[in-house]
CSV table of C-alpha atoms in Angstrom, one decimal:
chain,number,residue,atom,x,y,z
A,229,MET,CA,-21.1,19.9,-26.8
A,230,GLU,CA,-22.1,16.4,-25.4
A,231,GLU,CA,-18.8,15.0,-26.7
A,232,VAL,CA,-16.7,17.8,-25.0
A,233,GLN,CA,-18.5,17.1,-21.7
A,234,LYS,CA,-17.8,13.4,-22.0
A,235,LYS,CA,-14.1,14.1,-22.7
A,236,GLU,CA,-13.9,16.4,-19.6
A,237,LYS,CA,-15.6,13.7,-17.5
A,238,PHE,CA,-13.4,10.7,-18.4
A,239,HIS,CA,-10.1,12.2,-19.7
A,240,HIS,CA,-7.3,12.3,-17.1
A,241,PRO,CA,-4.3,14.6,-17.0
A,242,LYS,CA,-0.8,13.4,-17.8
A,243,GLY,CA,0.2,13.9,-14.2
A,244,LEU,CA,-2.0,11.0,-13.2
A,245,TRP,CA,0.0,8.7,-15.5
A,246,LEU,CA,3.3,9.9,-14.1
A,247,ALA,CA,2.1,9.2,-10.6
A,248,CYS,CA,1.0,5.7,-11.8
A,249,ILE,CA,4.4,5.1,-13.3
A,250,GLY,CA,6.0,6.0,-10.0
A,251,MET,CA,3.7,3.9,-7.9
A,252,ALA,CA,3.7,0.9,-10.3
A,253,GLY,CA,7.5,1.0,-10.3
A,254,SER,CA,7.7,1.4,-6.5
A,255,SER,CA,5.1,-1.3,-6.0
A,256,TYR,CA,6.8,-3.7,-8.4
A,257,LEU,CA,10.1,-3.3,-6.6
A,258,LYS,CA,8.7,-3.3,-3.1
A,259,TYR,CA,6.7,-6.5,-3.7
A,260,ALA,CA,9.6,-8.2,-5.4
A,261,VAL,CA,11.3,-8.3,-2.0
A,262,SER,CA,8.5,-7.9,0.6
A,263,GLY,CA,7.4,-11.5,0.4
A,264,ILE,CA,11.0,-12.8,0.9
A,265,THR,CA,11.9,-10.5,3.8
A,266,ILE,CA,11.0,-12.9,6.6
A,267,PHE,CA,13.0,-15.7,4.8
A,268,PHE,CA,15.9,-13.4,4.0
A,269,TYR,CA,16.2,-12.4,7.7
A,270,THR,CA,15.8,-15.9,9.2
A,271,TYR,CA,17.4,-18.3,6.7
A,272,SER,CA,21.0,-19.2,7.4
A,273,VAL,CA,23.9,-17.4,5.7
A,274,ALA,CA,24.7,-20.6,3.9
A,275,MET,CA,21.1,-20.5,2.4
A,276,GLY,CA,21.5,-16.9,1.3
A,277,GLY,CA,19.9,-15.2,4.3
A,278,LEU,CA,21.1,-13.3,7.3
A,279,GLY,CA,20.9,-16.0,9.9
A,280,LEU,CA,18.8,-14.1,12.4
A,281,SER,CA,16.5,-15.7,15.0
A,282,ASP,CA,12.7,-15.3,14.7
A,283,LYS,CA,12.8,-13.0,17.6
A,284,GLN,CA,15.5,-10.8,16.1
A,285,ALA,CA,13.7,-10.7,12.7
A,286,GLY,CA,10.4,-9.9,14.4
A,287,LEU,CA,12.1,-7.0,16.2
A,288,ILE,CA,13.5,-5.5,13.0
A,289,ILE,CA,10.2,-5.9,11.2
A,290,SER,CA,8.3,-4.2,14.0
A,291,ILE,CA,10.7,-1.2,14.3
A,292,ALA,CA,11.1,-0.7,10.6
A,293,GLY,CA,7.3,-1.0,10.1
A,294,ALA,CA,6.5,1.5,12.9
A,295,PHE,CA,9.1,4.1,11.9
A,296,GLY,CA,8.3,3.5,8.2
A,297,SER,CA,4.7,4.6,8.8
A,298,VAL,CA,5.4,7.5,11.2
A,299,LEU,CA,8.3,9.1,9.2
A,300,PRO,CA,6.0,10.2,6.3
A,301,LEU,CA,4.4,12.7,8.8
A,302,LEU,CA,7.8,14.4,9.2
A,303,GLY,CA,8.5,14.0,5.5
A,304,SER,CA,5.2,15.8,4.7
A,305,ILE,CA,6.1,18.7,6.9
A,306,ILE,CA,9.5,19.0,5.2
A,307,THR,CA,7.9,18.7,1.8
A,308,ASP,CA,5.3,21.4,2.5
A,309,ARG,CA,7.7,23.8,4.1
A,310,PHE,CA,10.9,23.3,2.2
A,311,LEU,CA,11.0,21.0,-0.8
A,312,GLY,CA,7.7,20.8,-2.7
A,313,MET,CA,6.3,17.4,-3.8
A,314,GLN,CA,8.2,17.2,-7.1
A,315,LYS,CA,11.6,17.4,-5.5
A,316,ALA,CA,10.6,15.2,-2.6
A,317,MET,CA,9.5,12.4,-5.0
A,318,ILE,CA,12.7,12.6,-7.0
A,319,MET,CA,14.8,12.4,-3.9
A,320,ALA,CA,12.8,9.5,-2.5
A,321,PHE,CA,13.4,7.3,-5.6
A,322,PHE,CA,17.1,8.0,-5.5
A,323,LEU,CA,17.5,7.2,-1.8
A,324,GLN,CA,15.6,4.0,-2.2
A,325,SER,CA,17.9,2.9,-5.0
A,326,VAL,CA,20.9,3.5,-2.7
A,327,ALA,CA,19.2,1.6,0.1
A,328,TYR,CA,18.7,-1.6,-1.9
A,329,ALA,CA,22.1,-1.4,-3.5
A,330,ILE,CA,23.5,-1.6,0.1
A,331,PHE,CA,21.4,-4.8,0.6
A,332,PHE,CA,23.0,-6.4,-2.5
A,333,PHE,CA,26.6,-5.4,-1.9
A,334,PHE,CA,26.7,-6.0,1.9
A,335,THR,CA,24.7,-9.2,2.4
A,336,PRO,CA,25.1,-11.0,4.9
A,337,HIS,CA,26.6,-8.2,7.1
A,338,VAL,CA,23.8,-7.3,9.4
A,339,PRO,CA,25.0,-3.8,10.5
A,340,MET,CA,25.2,-2.6,6.9
A,341,ILE,CA,21.8,-4.1,6.2
A,342,ILE,CA,20.4,-2.0,9.0
A,343,VAL,CA,22.0,1.1,7.4
A,344,GLY,CA,20.1,0.1,4.2
A,345,ILE,CA,16.9,-0.3,6.2
A,346,VAL,CA,17.3,3.2,7.7
A,347,ILE,CA,18.0,4.8,4.3
A,348,ASN,CA,15.0,3.0,2.9
A,349,MET,CA,12.8,4.3,5.8
A,350,CYS,CA,14.0,7.9,5.0
A,351,SER,CA,13.1,7.4,1.4
A,352,MET,CA,9.6,6.2,2.3
A,353,ALA,CA,9.1,9.5,4.3
A,354,PHE,CA,8.7,11.2,0.9
A,355,MET,CA,7.4,8.6,-1.5
A,356,ASN,CA,3.9,7.1,-1.2
A,357,ASN,CA,2.4,10.1,0.6
A,358,ASN,CA,3.5,12.5,-2.1
A,359,LEU,CA,2.7,10.2,-5.0
A,360,THR,CA,-0.8,9.7,-3.6
A,361,ALA,CA,-1.4,13.4,-2.7
A,362,ILE,CA,-0.3,14.6,-6.2
A,363,VAL,CA,-3.2,12.6,-7.7
A,364,GLY,CA,-5.8,14.4,-5.7
A,365,MET,CA,-4.2,17.8,-6.6
A,366,LEU,CA,-4.9,17.2,-10.2
A,367,TYR,CA,-8.7,17.4,-9.6
A,368,SER,CA,-11.1,19.8,-7.9
A,369,ASN,CA,-13.4,18.8,-5.1
A,370,LYS,CA,-16.4,19.1,-7.4
A,371,GLU,CA,-15.1,16.2,-9.5
A,372,HIS,CA,-16.0,13.4,-6.9
A,373,ALA,CA,-16.5,10.6,-9.4
A,374,ARG,CA,-13.4,11.6,-11.5
A,375,LYS,CA,-11.3,11.7,-8.4
A,376,ASP,CA,-12.6,8.3,-7.2
A,377,ALA,CA,-11.9,6.9,-10.7
A,378,ALA,CA,-8.4,8.4,-10.7
A,379,TYR,CA,-7.6,6.8,-7.4
A,380,GLY,CA,-9.0,3.5,-8.8
A,381,ILE,CA,-6.6,3.8,-11.7
A,382,PHE,CA,-3.8,4.8,-9.3
A,383,TYR,CA,-4.5,1.7,-7.2
A,384,MET,CA,-4.5,-0.4,-10.3
A,385,ALA,CA,-1.0,0.8,-10.9
A,386,VAL,CA,0.0,-0.3,-7.4
A,387,ASN,CA,-1.2,-3.7,-8.3
A,388,ILE,CA,0.4,-3.9,-11.7
A,389,GLY,CA,3.6,-3.6,-9.7
A,390,SER,CA,2.5,-6.1,-7.0
A,391,PHE,CA,1.6,-8.6,-9.7
A,392,PHE,CA,4.9,-8.5,-11.6
A,393,GLY,CA,7.2,-7.9,-8.6
A,394,PRO,CA,6.8,-11.2,-6.8
A,395,ILE,CA,6.8,-13.2,-10.1
A,396,PHE,CA,10.3,-11.9,-11.2
A,397,GLY,CA,11.5,-11.7,-7.6
A,398,GLY,CA,10.4,-15.3,-7.0
A,399,LEU,CA,12.1,-16.5,-10.2
A,400,LEU,CA,15.3,-14.7,-9.2
A,401,THR,CA,15.4,-16.1,-5.7
A,402,ASP,CA,14.0,-19.6,-6.2
A,403,HIS,CA,15.1,-20.4,-9.8
A,404,TRP,CA,17.4,-18.2,-11.8
A,405,MET,CA,19.9,-17.2,-9.1
A,406,ALA,CA,19.3,-20.1,-6.7
A,407,VAL,CA,21.9,-22.8,-6.1
A,408,LYS,CA,20.5,-26.3,-6.3
A,409,ASP,CA,21.8,-29.8,-5.6
A,410,ALA,CA,21.8,-32.7,-8.0
A,411,GLU,CA,18.2,-33.5,-7.1
A,412,GLY,CA,17.0,-30.0,-7.8
A,413,ASN,CA,16.5,-28.9,-4.2
A,414,ILE,CA,17.5,-25.4,-3.3
A,415,VAL,CA,20.5,-25.2,-1.1
A,416,LYS,CA,21.0,-21.4,-1.4
A,417,TYR,CA,18.5,-18.8,-2.4
A,418,GLY,CA,19.3,-15.8,-4.6
A,419,TYR,CA,17.8,-13.2,-2.2
A,420,LYS,CA,20.5,-10.6,-2.7
A,421,TYR,CA,19.9,-10.6,-6.5
A,422,ALA,CA,16.3,-9.6,-5.9
A,423,TYR,CA,17.6,-6.5,-4.0
A,424,LEU,CA,20.0,-5.8,-6.9
A,425,MET,CA,17.0,-5.8,-9.3
A,426,VAL,CA,15.2,-3.4,-7.0
A,427,ALA,CA,18.1,-1.0,-6.8
A,428,ILE,CA,18.5,-0.8,-10.5
A,429,GLY,CA,14.7,-0.5,-11.0
A,430,MET,CA,14.5,2.4,-8.5
A,431,PHE,CA,17.3,4.2,-10.2
A,432,ILE,CA,15.4,3.9,-13.6
A,433,VAL,CA,12.2,5.3,-12.0
A,434,PHE,CA,14.4,8.2,-10.5
A,435,LEU,CA,15.6,9.0,-14.0
A,436,ILE,CA,12.1,8.9,-15.5
A,437,PHE,CA,10.8,11.3,-12.9
A,438,LEU,CA,13.8,13.6,-13.3
A,439,VAL,CA,13.0,14.0,-17.0
A,440,LEU,CA,9.2,13.9,-17.1
A,441,ILE,CA,8.1,15.9,-14.0
A,442,PRO,CA,8.6,19.3,-15.5
A,443,LYS,CA,6.5,18.3,-18.6
A,444,TRP,CA,3.8,16.2,-17.1
A,445,LEU,CA,3.2,17.9,-13.7
A,446,GLY,CA,4.1,21.5,-14.6
A,447,GLU,CA,3.4,23.7,-11.6
A,448,VAL,CA,1.4,21.1,-9.6
A,449,GLY,CA,3.4,20.3,-6.5
A,450,LYS,CA,6.4,22.2,-7.8
A,451,HIS,CA,6.7,24.6,-4.9
A,452,PRO,CA,6.4,24.1,-1.1
A,453,ALA,CA,2.8,24.7,0.1
A,454,ASN,CA,4.0,27.4,2.4
A,455,ALA,CA,5.8,29.3,-0.3
A,456,LYS,CA,2.5,30.4,-1.9
A,457,GLY,CA,1.3,33.9,-1.1
A,458,ALA,CA,3.0,37.2,-0.7
A,459,ASN,CA,3.0,37.4,3.1
A,460,LYS,CA,4.6,34.2,4.4
A,461,GLU,CA,4.2,35.0,8.0
A,462,GLU,CA,0.5,35.7,7.6
A,463,LYS,CA,0.1,32.6,5.5
A,464,GLN,CA,1.5,30.5,8.3
A,465,LYS,CA,-0.8,32.0,10.9
A,466,VAL,CA,-3.9,31.2,8.8
A,467,GLU,CA,-2.5,27.9,7.8
A,468,PHE,CA,-3.3,25.9,10.9
A,469,LYS,CA,-6.8,27.4,11.5
A,470,PHE,CA,-9.7,25.1,10.7
A,471,SER,CA,-13.3,26.0,9.9
A,472,PRO,CA,-16.0,24.3,12.0
A,473,VAL,CA,-16.8,22.0,9.1
A,474,GLU,CA,-13.1,21.0,8.8
A,475,LYS,CA,-12.9,20.3,12.5
A,476,THR,CA,-16.0,18.0,12.3
A,477,ARG,CA,-14.5,16.2,9.3
A,478,LEU,CA,-11.3,15.7,11.2
A,479,VAL,CA,-13.3,13.8,13.9
A,480,GLY,CA,-14.9,11.6,11.2
A,481,MET,CA,-11.5,11.0,9.7
A,482,GLY,CA,-10.2,10.1,13.1
A,483,ILE,CA,-12.8,7.4,13.6
A,484,ILE,CA,-12.2,6.0,10.1
A,485,PHE,CA,-8.4,6.1,10.8
A,486,ILE,CA,-8.8,3.8,13.9
A,487,LEU,CA,-10.9,1.2,12.0
A,488,VAL,CA,-8.6,1.3,8.9
A,489,THR,CA,-5.6,0.8,11.2
A,490,VAL,CA,-7.2,-2.4,12.4
A,491,TYR,CA,-7.8,-3.4,8.8
A,492,TRP,CA,-4.2,-2.9,7.6
A,493,THR,CA,-2.8,-4.5,10.7
A,494,VAL,CA,-4.7,-7.7,9.7
A,495,TYR,CA,-4.3,-7.4,6.0
A,496,PHE,CA,-0.5,-7.1,5.9
A,497,GLN,CA,-0.1,-10.4,7.7
A,498,THR,CA,-0.4,-11.8,4.2
A,499,SER,CA,3.2,-10.8,3.7
A,500,TYR,CA,4.5,-12.4,6.9
A,501,THR,CA,2.4,-14.8,8.9
A,502,ILE,CA,0.2,-16.1,6.0
A,503,ASN,CA,3.3,-16.3,3.7
A,504,THR,CA,5.1,-18.5,6.3
A,505,LEU,CA,2.0,-20.7,6.7
A,506,ALA,CA,1.7,-21.1,2.9
A,507,ASN,CA,5.4,-21.9,2.6
A,508,ASP,CA,5.2,-24.6,5.2
A,509,TYR,CA,1.7,-26.1,4.9
A,510,VAL,CA,0.4,-25.4,1.4
A,511,ASN,CA,1.0,-27.7,-1.6
A,512,LEU,CA,2.8,-25.3,-4.0
A,513,ASN,CA,3.7,-28.0,-6.6
A,514,VAL,CA,1.7,-27.5,-9.7
A,515,GLY,CA,2.4,-29.9,-12.6
A,516,GLY,CA,5.9,-30.6,-11.4
A,517,PHE,CA,6.7,-26.9,-11.0
A,518,HIS,CA,7.3,-25.4,-7.5
A,519,VAL,CA,5.3,-22.2,-7.3
A,520,PRO,CA,7.3,-19.5,-5.3
A,521,VAL,CA,5.2,-18.6,-2.3
A,522,VAL,CA,5.5,-14.9,-3.1
A,523,TRP,CA,3.4,-15.6,-6.2
A,524,LEU,CA,0.4,-15.5,-4.0
A,525,ILE,CA,0.9,-11.8,-3.7
A,526,SER,CA,1.1,-11.7,-7.5
A,527,PHE,CA,-2.3,-13.4,-7.7
A,528,ASN,CA,-3.7,-10.7,-5.5
A,529,GLY,CA,-2.1,-8.1,-7.8
A,530,ILE,CA,-3.6,-9.5,-11.0
A,531,LEU,CA,-7.1,-9.7,-9.4
A,532,CYS,CA,-6.7,-6.0,-8.4
A,533,ILE,CA,-5.7,-5.1,-12.0
A,534,ILE,CA,-8.8,-6.8,-13.3
A,535,LEU,CA,-11.3,-5.6,-10.7
A,536,ALA,CA,-10.1,-2.1,-9.9
A,537,PRO,CA,-11.2,-0.5,-13.2
A,538,LEU,CA,-14.5,-2.4,-13.1
A,539,LEU,CA,-15.3,-1.0,-9.6
A,540,GLY,CA,-14.1,2.4,-10.7
A,541,ASN,CA,-16.5,2.4,-13.6
A,542,LEU,CA,-19.2,1.1,-11.3
A,543,TRP,CA,-18.8,4.1,-9.0
A,544,MET,CA,-18.8,6.5,-11.9
A,545,THR,CA,-22.0,4.9,-13.3
A,546,LEU,CA,-23.8,4.9,-9.9
A,547,SER,CA,-22.7,8.5,-9.3
A,548,GLN,CA,-24.3,9.6,-12.5
A,549,LYS,CA,-27.5,7.9,-11.4
A,550,LYS,CA,-27.2,9.4,-7.9
A,551,LEU,CA,-26.9,5.8,-6.5
A,552,ASP,CA,-23.3,5.8,-5.3
A,553,PRO,CA,-23.2,4.1,-1.9
A,554,PRO,CA,-21.8,6.1,1.1
A,555,VAL,CA,-18.0,5.7,1.5
A,556,SER,CA,-18.4,4.3,5.0
A,557,LEU,CA,-20.7,1.6,3.7
A,558,LYS,CA,-18.2,0.5,1.0
A,559,MET,CA,-15.4,0.4,3.6
A,560,ALA,CA,-17.5,-1.5,6.2
A,561,VAL,CA,-18.4,-4.2,3.6
A,562,GLY,CA,-14.8,-4.4,2.5
A,563,MET,CA,-13.6,-5.1,6.0
A,564,ILE,CA,-16.2,-7.8,6.6
A,565,ILE,CA,-15.3,-9.5,3.2
A,566,THR,CA,-11.6,-9.4,4.0
A,567,GLY,CA,-12.2,-10.9,7.4
A,568,LEU,CA,-14.0,-13.9,5.7
A,569,ALA,CA,-10.9,-14.5,3.6
A,570,PHE,CA,-8.9,-15.4,6.8
A,571,TYR,CA,-11.6,-17.9,7.8
A,572,ILE,CA,-11.3,-19.6,4.3
A,573,ILE,CA,-7.6,-20.0,5.0
A,574,LEU,CA,-8.5,-21.4,8.4
A,575,ILE,CA,-10.8,-24.0,6.8
A,576,GLY,CA,-8.0,-25.1,4.6
A,577,PHE,CA,-5.6,-25.2,7.5
A,578,ASN,CA,-8.0,-27.4,9.5
A,579,THR,CA,-7.8,-30.0,6.6
A,580,LEU,CA,-4.4,-30.9,8.0
A,581,HIS,CA,-6.1,-32.3,11.1
A,582,GLY,CA,-3.3,-31.2,13.4
A,583,VAL,CA,-0.5,-32.9,11.4
A,584,LEU,CA,2.1,-30.2,11.4
A,585,ASP,CA,5.3,-32.1,10.5
A,586,LYS,CA,4.9,-30.8,6.9
A,587,THR,CA,4.2,-34.3,5.5
A,588,VAL,CA,0.6,-33.2,4.9
A,589,LYS,CA,-0.2,-30.1,2.9
A,590,MET,CA,-3.4,-28.2,2.3
A,591,ASP,CA,-4.7,-27.6,-1.2
A,592,LEU,CA,-3.6,-24.5,-3.0
A,593,TRP,CA,-7.1,-23.6,-4.1
A,594,TYR,CA,-8.0,-22.6,-0.5
A,595,MET,CA,-5.4,-19.9,-0.7
A,596,LEU,CA,-6.6,-18.8,-4.2
A,597,VAL,CA,-10.2,-18.5,-3.1
A,598,ALA,CA,-9.2,-16.6,0.0
A,599,TYR,CA,-7.0,-14.2,-1.9
A,600,THR,CA,-9.9,-13.6,-4.4
A,601,VAL,CA,-12.2,-12.7,-1.5
A,602,LEU,CA,-9.5,-10.6,0.2
A,603,THR,CA,-8.9,-8.6,-3.0
A,604,VAL,CA,-12.6,-7.7,-3.4
A,605,GLY,CA,-12.5,-6.4,0.2
A,606,GLU,CA,-9.3,-4.6,-0.3
A,607,LEU,CA,-10.7,-2.7,-3.3
A,608,LEU,CA,-13.7,-1.5,-1.2
A,609,VAL,CA,-11.3,-0.1,1.5
A,610,SER,CA,-8.0,1.1,0.1
A,611,PRO,CA,-8.6,3.3,-3.1
A,612,VAL,CA,-11.9,4.5,-1.6
A,613,GLY,CA,-10.2,5.5,1.6
A,614,MET,CA,-7.3,7.3,-0.2
A,615,ALA,CA,-9.8,9.3,-2.3
A,616,LEU,CA,-11.8,10.2,0.8
A,617,PHE,CA,-8.9,11.5,2.8
A,618,ASN,CA,-7.7,13.6,-0.1
A,619,LYS,CA,-11.2,15.1,-0.6
A,620,LEU,CA,-11.8,15.9,3.0
A,621,THR,CA,-8.4,17.6,3.6
A,622,PRO,CA,-7.7,21.2,2.7
A,623,GLU,CA,-5.2,21.4,-0.2
A,624,ARG,CA,-2.5,22.9,2.1
A,625,PHE,CA,-2.4,19.6,4.0
A,626,SER,CA,-2.6,17.3,0.9
A,627,SER,CA,0.8,15.6,1.6
A,628,LEU,CA,0.2,15.4,5.3
A,629,ALA,CA,-3.2,13.9,4.8
A,630,MET,CA,-1.8,11.1,2.8
A,631,SER,CA,0.9,10.5,5.4
A,632,VAL,CA,-1.9,10.1,8.0
A,633,TRP,CA,-3.5,7.6,5.7
A,634,TYR,CA,-0.3,5.6,5.4
A,635,LEU,CA,0.1,6.0,9.2
A,636,THR,CA,-2.7,3.4,9.4
A,637,TYR,CA,0.0,0.9,8.4
A,638,THR,CA,2.0,1.5,11.6
A,639,PHE,CA,0.6,-1.2,13.7
A,640,SER,CA,0.7,-3.8,10.9
A,641,GLY,CA,4.5,-3.7,11.1
A,642,ILE,CA,4.5,-4.0,14.9
A,643,ALA,CA,1.9,-6.8,14.8
A,644,SER,CA,3.8,-8.6,12.0
A,645,GLY,CA,7.0,-8.6,14.1
A,646,TYR,CA,5.1,-9.8,17.2
A,647,LEU,CA,3.2,-12.6,15.3
A,648,VAL,CA,6.4,-13.8,13.7
A,649,ALA,CA,7.8,-14.3,17.2
A,650,VAL,CA,4.7,-16.0,18.7
A,651,THR,CA,3.4,-18.1,15.8
A,652,LYS,CA,5.1,-21.3,17.0
A,653,VAL,CA,3.6,-20.8,20.5
A,654,TRP,CA,0.1,-19.8,19.5
A,655,GLY,CA,-0.4,-21.8,16.4
A,656,TYR,CA,-1.8,-20.7,13.1
A,657,GLY,CA,-5.4,-21.7,14.0
A,658,LYS,CA,-5.6,-19.2,16.9
A,659,ILE,CA,-3.9,-16.5,14.9
A,660,LEU,CA,-6.3,-16.9,11.9
A,661,ASN,CA,-9.3,-16.8,14.2
A,662,ILE,CA,-8.0,-13.5,15.8
A,663,LEU,CA,-7.3,-11.9,12.4
A,664,GLY,CA,-10.6,-12.8,10.9
A,665,ALA,CA,-12.6,-11.8,14.0
A,666,ALA,CA,-10.8,-8.4,14.2
A,667,LEU,CA,-12.0,-7.5,10.7
A,668,LEU,CA,-15.5,-8.7,11.1
A,669,ILE,CA,-15.9,-6.7,14.3
A,670,SER,CA,-14.4,-3.6,12.7
A,671,GLY,CA,-16.7,-3.9,9.7
A,672,VAL,CA,-19.8,-4.3,11.9
A,673,VAL,CA,-18.8,-1.3,14.1
A,674,MET,CA,-18.5,0.8,11.0
A,675,LEU,CA,-21.9,-0.3,9.7
A,676,VAL,CA,-23.5,0.6,13.0
A,677,ILE,CA,-22.0,4.1,13.2
A,678,MET,CA,-22.3,4.7,9.5
A,679,PRO,CA,-25.0,7.5,9.7
A,680,PHE,CA,-22.9,9.3,12.4
A,681,ILE,CA,-19.7,9.1,10.2
A,682,GLU,CA,-21.5,10.3,7.1
A,683,LYS,CA,-22.8,13.3,9.0
A,684,LEU,CA,-19.4,14.1,10.3
A,685,ILE,CA,-17.5,13.9,7.0
A,686,ALA,CA,-20.3,15.7,5.0
A,687,VAL,CA,-19.0,14.6,1.6
A,688,ASP,CA,-22.2,16.0,0.0
A,689,LYS,CA,-21.1,19.6,0.9
A,690,LEU,CA,-17.7,19.5,-0.9
A,691,SER,CA,-19.0,20.6,-4.3
A,692,SER,CA,-20.8,23.6,-2.9
A,693,GLU,CA,-17.8,24.6,-0.8
A,694,GLU,CA,-15.5,24.4,-3.8
A,695,THR,CA,-17.9,26.6,-5.8
A,696,ALA,CA,-18.1,29.1,-3.0
A,697,THR,CA,-14.3,29.2,-2.8
A,698,GLU,CA,-14.0,29.8,-6.5
A,699,THR,CA,-16.6,32.6,-6.4
A,700,ALA,CA,-14.8,34.3,-3.5
A,701,GLU,CA,-11.5,34.2,-5.4
């Protein structure tokens, strides 16, 4: 009997592994090109880029980032009313394959690249929100620890992709497909070949989902949420009514949403502002080998792969002993820790003593220590927050809830575009101070209002509510 209970507690359904395959593949391919985006946009055509100005590149990044975060809300509504999660995910992978194929075939023609960006944004309206929501649908709300552990595994899959993506993307762009002069200096980067790899990879993931979804997900997410029930009209009337407890939770989720938006706005500067800083002012030569700057993202990925299951097991163990810390405490500490990472980079940058002609470089270890600290903070915010939003949201809004979670990324794209344009004016010192301070303040605010947030979200009542629902049915 004890063995059966243990199996039920720690065994996960096949659907989780399918979602992990999808997210690992998506993440691998996304991170293979996300770190090179700013360079692809701004380097000259002769160097393998598009030849855009910093201002033009910043505008594209801002618009794409904003729409890429907002469109999943529309995608979730379409998913819940017409498609169902399974069809939505299959369609998303196919569209993204098409989008990146356009990048490869039409570089450096900017108008066609913009067409590719638009198709890519449409694909993202149906991808991450549904992949994330489907994980939560595999578990009941009584399984708090299992669901947290599942999202920990899911987040580890994200980072398996983010580890390998920049490695192979960097090798393609800076070594295998790069054109070099007689002295070994890069004269043309192989950026478009990274996009070809992504297009092929996305098509492979599309085929995997096409074959495995019926077997590994079965009925989970197969039909549109609104298609359930005999009387559709009546279902839609009830659908948007919230109980008093649900309304209170929405207020709590709204507060968390604001603070997490600040978090991601700062965090994602690692792909743009911090990447540019590292490319210009960090000594990336190790034993005669030039480390592609995007490998810093890979370092973050491998740390997540190592630490995510450890933290997942820690939450399970603490839960069994009734010692699991409140969600808002985890997230507050995560924000503060991530803020400290930006100050570590600032300390390294200050070792340049104002010499910004690129003749002096800061040591790589400053970046490695900063990314280690940043990763710990990230793991206290992201998988925990994903699981929380899924738990607190009624099942009929699962996809929409995950879209709201990803909506927190909106301002990161806008801020990235703006900071790309103003970095030369403000300087990295000022920007690092602002980024670090924003996270420290957000973390402290969450700590102060933690009792209020915990009262609003009432996580402790979820199990009894699930039991009451099952009894009523």
